[in-house]
Short mmCIF file of C-alpha atoms in Angstrom, two decimals:
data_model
loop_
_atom_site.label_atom_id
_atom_site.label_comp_id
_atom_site.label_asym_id
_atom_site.label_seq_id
_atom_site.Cartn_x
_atom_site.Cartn_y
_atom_site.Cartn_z
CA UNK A 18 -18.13 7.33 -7.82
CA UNK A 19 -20.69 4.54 -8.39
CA UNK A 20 -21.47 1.28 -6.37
CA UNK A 21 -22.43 -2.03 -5.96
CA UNK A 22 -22.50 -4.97 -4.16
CA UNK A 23 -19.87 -7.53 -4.69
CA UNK A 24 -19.76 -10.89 -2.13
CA UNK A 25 -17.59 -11.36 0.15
CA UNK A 26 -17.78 -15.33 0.42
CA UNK A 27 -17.27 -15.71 -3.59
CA UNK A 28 -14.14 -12.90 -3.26
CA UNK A 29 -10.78 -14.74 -4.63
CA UNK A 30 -8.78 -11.81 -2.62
CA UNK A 31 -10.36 -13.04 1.08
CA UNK A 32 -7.03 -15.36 1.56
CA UNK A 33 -4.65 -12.56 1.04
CA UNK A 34 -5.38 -10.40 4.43
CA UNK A 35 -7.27 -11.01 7.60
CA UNK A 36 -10.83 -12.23 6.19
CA UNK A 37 -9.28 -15.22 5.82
CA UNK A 38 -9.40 -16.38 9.20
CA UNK A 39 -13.14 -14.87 9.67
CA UNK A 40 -15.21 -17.53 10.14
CA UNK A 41 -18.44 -17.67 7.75
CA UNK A 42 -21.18 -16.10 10.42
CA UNK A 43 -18.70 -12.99 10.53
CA UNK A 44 -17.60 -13.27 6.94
CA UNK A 45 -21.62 -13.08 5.95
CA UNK A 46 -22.42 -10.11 8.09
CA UNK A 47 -19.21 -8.10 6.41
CA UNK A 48 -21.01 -8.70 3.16
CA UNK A 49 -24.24 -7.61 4.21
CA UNK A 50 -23.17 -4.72 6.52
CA UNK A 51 -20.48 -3.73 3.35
CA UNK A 52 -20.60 -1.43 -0.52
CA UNK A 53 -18.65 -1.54 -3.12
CA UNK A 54 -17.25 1.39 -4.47
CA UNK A 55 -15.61 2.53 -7.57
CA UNK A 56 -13.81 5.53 -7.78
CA UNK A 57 -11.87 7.51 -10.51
CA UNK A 58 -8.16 8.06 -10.19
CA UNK A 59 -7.32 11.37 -8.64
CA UNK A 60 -10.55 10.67 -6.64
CA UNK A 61 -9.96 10.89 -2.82
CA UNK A 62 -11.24 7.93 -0.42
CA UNK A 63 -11.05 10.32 2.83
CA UNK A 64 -8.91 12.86 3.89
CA UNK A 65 -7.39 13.31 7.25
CA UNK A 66 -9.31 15.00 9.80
CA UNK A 67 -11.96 13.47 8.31
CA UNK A 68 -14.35 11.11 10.69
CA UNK A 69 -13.07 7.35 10.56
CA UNK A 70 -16.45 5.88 10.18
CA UNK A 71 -15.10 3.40 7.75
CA UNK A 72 -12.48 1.18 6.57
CA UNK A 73 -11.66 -0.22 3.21
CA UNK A 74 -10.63 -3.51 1.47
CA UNK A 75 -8.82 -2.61 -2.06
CA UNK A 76 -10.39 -5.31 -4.91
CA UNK A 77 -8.53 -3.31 -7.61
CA UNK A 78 -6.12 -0.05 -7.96
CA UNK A 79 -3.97 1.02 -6.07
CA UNK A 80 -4.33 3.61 -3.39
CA UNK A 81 -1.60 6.13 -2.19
CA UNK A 82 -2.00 7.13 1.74
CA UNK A 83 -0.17 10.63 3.09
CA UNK A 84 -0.15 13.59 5.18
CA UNK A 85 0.79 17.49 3.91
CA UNK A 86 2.09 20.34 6.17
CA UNK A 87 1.07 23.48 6.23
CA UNK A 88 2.76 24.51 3.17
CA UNK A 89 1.49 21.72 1.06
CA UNK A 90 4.56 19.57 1.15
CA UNK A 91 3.57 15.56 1.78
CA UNK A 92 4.98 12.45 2.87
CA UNK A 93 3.84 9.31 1.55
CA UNK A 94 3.54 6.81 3.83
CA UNK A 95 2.25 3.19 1.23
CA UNK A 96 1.51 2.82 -1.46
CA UNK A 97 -1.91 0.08 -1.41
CA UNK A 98 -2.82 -2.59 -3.93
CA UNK A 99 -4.95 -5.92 -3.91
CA UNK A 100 -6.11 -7.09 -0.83
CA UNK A 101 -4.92 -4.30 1.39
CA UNK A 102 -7.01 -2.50 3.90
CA UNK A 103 -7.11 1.29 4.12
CA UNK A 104 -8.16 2.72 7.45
CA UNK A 105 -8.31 -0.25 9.38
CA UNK A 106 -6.01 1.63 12.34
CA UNK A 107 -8.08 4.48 12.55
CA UNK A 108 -11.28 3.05 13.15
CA UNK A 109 -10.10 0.87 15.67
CA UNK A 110 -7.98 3.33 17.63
CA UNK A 111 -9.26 6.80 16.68
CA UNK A 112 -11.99 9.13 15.98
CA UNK A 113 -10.65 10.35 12.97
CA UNK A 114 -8.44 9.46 9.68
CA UNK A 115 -4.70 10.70 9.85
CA UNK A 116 -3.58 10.07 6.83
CA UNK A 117 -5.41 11.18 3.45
CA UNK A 118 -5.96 7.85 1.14
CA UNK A 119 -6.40 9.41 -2.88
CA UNK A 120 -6.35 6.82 -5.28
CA UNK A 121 -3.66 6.20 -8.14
CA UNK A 122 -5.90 4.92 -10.87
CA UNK A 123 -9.39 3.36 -10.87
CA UNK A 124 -10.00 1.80 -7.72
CA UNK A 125 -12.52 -0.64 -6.72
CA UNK A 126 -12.93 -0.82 -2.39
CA UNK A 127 -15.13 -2.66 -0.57
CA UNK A 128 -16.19 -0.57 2.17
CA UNK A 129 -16.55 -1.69 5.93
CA UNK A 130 -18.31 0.21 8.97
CA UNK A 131 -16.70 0.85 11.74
CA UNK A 132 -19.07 -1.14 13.94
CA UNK A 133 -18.56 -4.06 11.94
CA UNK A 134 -15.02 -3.95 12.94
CA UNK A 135 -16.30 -3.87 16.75
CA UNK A 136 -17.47 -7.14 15.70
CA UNK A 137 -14.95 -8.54 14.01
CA UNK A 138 -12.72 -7.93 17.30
CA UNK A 139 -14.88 -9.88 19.72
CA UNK A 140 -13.83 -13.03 17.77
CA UNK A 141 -10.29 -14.58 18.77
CA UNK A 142 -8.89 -16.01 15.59
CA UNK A 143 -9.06 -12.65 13.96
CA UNK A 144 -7.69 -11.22 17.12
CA UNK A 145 -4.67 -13.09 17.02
CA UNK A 146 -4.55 -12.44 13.16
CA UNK A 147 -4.59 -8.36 13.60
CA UNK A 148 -1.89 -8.63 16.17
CA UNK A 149 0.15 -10.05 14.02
CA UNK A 150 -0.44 -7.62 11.47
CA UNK A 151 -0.06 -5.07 13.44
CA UNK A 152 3.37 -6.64 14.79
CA UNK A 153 4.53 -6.59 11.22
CA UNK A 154 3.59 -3.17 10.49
CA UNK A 155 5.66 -1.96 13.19
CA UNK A 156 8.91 -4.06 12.12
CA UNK A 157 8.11 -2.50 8.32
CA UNK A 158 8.00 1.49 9.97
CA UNK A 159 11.17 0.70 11.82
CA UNK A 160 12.87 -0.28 8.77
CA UNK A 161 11.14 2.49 6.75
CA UNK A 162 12.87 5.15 9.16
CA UNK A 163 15.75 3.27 9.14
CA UNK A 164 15.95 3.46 5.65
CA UNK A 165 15.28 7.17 5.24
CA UNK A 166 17.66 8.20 8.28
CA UNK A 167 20.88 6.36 6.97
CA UNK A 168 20.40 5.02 3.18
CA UNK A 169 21.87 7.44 0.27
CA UNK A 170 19.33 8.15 -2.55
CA UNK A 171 20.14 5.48 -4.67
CA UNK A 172 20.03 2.85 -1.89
CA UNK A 173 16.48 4.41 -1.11
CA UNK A 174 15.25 4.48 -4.51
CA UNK A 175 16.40 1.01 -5.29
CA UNK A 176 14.32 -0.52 -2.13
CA UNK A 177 11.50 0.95 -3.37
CA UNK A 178 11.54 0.17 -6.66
CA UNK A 179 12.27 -3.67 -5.21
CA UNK A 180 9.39 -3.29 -2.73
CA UNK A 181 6.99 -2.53 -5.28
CA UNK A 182 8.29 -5.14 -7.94
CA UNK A 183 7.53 -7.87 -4.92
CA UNK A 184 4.61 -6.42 -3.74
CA UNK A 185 3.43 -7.15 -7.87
CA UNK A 186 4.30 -10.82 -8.20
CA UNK A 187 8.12 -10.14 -9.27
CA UNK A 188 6.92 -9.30 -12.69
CA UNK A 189 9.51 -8.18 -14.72
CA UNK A 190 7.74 -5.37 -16.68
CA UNK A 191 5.37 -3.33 -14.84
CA UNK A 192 3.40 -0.01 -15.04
CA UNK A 193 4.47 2.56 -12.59
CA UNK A 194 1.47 4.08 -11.71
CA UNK A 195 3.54 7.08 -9.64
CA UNK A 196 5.14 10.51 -10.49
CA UNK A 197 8.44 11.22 -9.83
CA UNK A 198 7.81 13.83 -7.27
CA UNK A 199 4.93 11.11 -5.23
CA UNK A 200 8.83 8.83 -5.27
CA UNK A 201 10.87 11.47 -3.78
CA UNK A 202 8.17 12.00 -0.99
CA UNK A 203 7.85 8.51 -0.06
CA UNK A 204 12.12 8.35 0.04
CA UNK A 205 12.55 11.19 1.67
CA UNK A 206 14.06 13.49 -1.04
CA UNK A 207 13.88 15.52 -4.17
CA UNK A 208 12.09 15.37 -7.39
CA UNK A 209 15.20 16.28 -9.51
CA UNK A 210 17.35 13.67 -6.97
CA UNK A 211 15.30 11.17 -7.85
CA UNK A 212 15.13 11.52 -11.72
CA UNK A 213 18.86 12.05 -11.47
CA UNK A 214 19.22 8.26 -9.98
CA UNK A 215 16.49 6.78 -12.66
CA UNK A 216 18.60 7.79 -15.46
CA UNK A 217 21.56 6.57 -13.63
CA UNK A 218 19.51 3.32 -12.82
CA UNK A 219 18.67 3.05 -16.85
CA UNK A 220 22.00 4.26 -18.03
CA UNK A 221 23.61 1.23 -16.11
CA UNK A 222 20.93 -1.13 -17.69
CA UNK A 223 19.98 -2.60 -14.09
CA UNK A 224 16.26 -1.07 -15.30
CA UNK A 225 14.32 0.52 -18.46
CA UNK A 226 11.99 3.00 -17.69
CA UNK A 227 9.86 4.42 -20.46
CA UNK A 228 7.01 6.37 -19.48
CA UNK A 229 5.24 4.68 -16.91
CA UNK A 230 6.30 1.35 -17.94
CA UNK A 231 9.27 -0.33 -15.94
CA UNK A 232 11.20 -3.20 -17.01
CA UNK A 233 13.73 -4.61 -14.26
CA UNK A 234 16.68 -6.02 -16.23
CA UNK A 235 19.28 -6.66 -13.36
CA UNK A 236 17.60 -7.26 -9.83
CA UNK A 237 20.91 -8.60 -8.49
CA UNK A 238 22.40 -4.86 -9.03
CA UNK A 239 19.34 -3.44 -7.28
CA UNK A 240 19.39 -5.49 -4.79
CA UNK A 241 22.84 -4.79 -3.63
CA UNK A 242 22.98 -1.14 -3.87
CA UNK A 243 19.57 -1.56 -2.14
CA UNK A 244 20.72 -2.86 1.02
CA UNK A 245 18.30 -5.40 1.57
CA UNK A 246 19.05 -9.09 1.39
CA UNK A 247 17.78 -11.08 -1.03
CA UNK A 248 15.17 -12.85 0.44
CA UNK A 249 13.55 -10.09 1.05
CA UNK A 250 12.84 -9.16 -2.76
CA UNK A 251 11.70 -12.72 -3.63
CA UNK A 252 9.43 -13.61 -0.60
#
């Protein structure tokens, strides 16, 4: 892991989450108070248990957040990119992370005390800005569950493969920078379930999947077996 310092008033990805509405007194002392960090993929940002002392804005990568049992087995929660924050929750609300946050591929973060948050809180724009992220994550874990407690497989795995072709600028060929088995934890099912419904997804030509390269061929088809409506995917 190596590091430097990267500002935050020349950064392009300030207007995609709550910085945006920071005013330039707060937005300065984030990029003083702040370090950049670069870490390899496999490379873990902080495990749960571990004390929340930080949170973290991704510039680059993308970042997978979960918890394991006893017996190793995890559940993927999101998968991060871009402009997401990692940790935000759990320095505002806890003592420690509950989730561990290991990175996908090379990741670049920009990472935040926990004071600095304090900060951040005493001024009411961003106030009214987190609550209305925080709104929204709630709506997006009630459909998550809903999803996973009443959606088939192929339903499941279609929203997510939808989800993340949104969440990347409804490009039509994309790399996949996820295994199999992180898929089947983050749907709530099997490894051999889920490459079951791939090759049914490719054999049906709604998708070509080569690799870790994805090309979506028929998002109407996805979208219907999905479940979700349609402005939903391109939104």
């Amino acid at each position: 892991m190596n590091s430097e310092h990267l500002s935050c008033e020349s950064c392009s990805l300030k207007s995609n989450n709550l910085f945006q509405c920071v005013k330039p007194k707060f937005l300065q002392d984030v990029s003083i108070s702040k370090e950049t960090k670069f870490y390899k993929k496999g490379s873990c940002i902080f495990k749960a248990g571990d004390e929340a002392t930080h949170f973290f804005c991704i510039r680059s990568g993308h970042v997978r957040t979960f918890k394991s049992n006893h017996g190793g087995r995890e559940q993927t929660f999101l998968i991060k990119s871009e402009g997401d924050w990692v940790g935000c929750r759990d320095v505002i609300i806890d003592n420690q992370y509950n989730y561990t946050a290991i990175c996908m591929d090379d990741v670049v973060v920009c990472s935040i005390p926990k004071q600095q948050m304090q900060a951040l809180n005493s001024e009411p724009n961003f106030q009214a800005e987190m609550i209305k992220e925080m709104a929204k994550s709630w709506r997006d874990s009630e459909e998550r569950i809903y999803s996973l407690g009443t959606k088939q497989i192929h339903s499941k795995l279609a929203e997510f493969l939808l989800m993340y072709y949104r969440s990347n600028d409804c490009q039509e060929e994309l790399t996949l920078p996820i295994t199999r088995e992180v898929i089947a934890s983050i749907i709530g099912t099997t490894t051999e379930s889920v490459i079951r419904a791939l090759s049914d997804f490719k054999a049906r030509e709604w998708i070509n999947l080569e690799k870790n390269r994805i090309s979506f061929r028929n998002i109407a088809a996805l979208t219907s077996i999905s479940e979700l409506e349609h402005n939903q995917i391109v939104h």
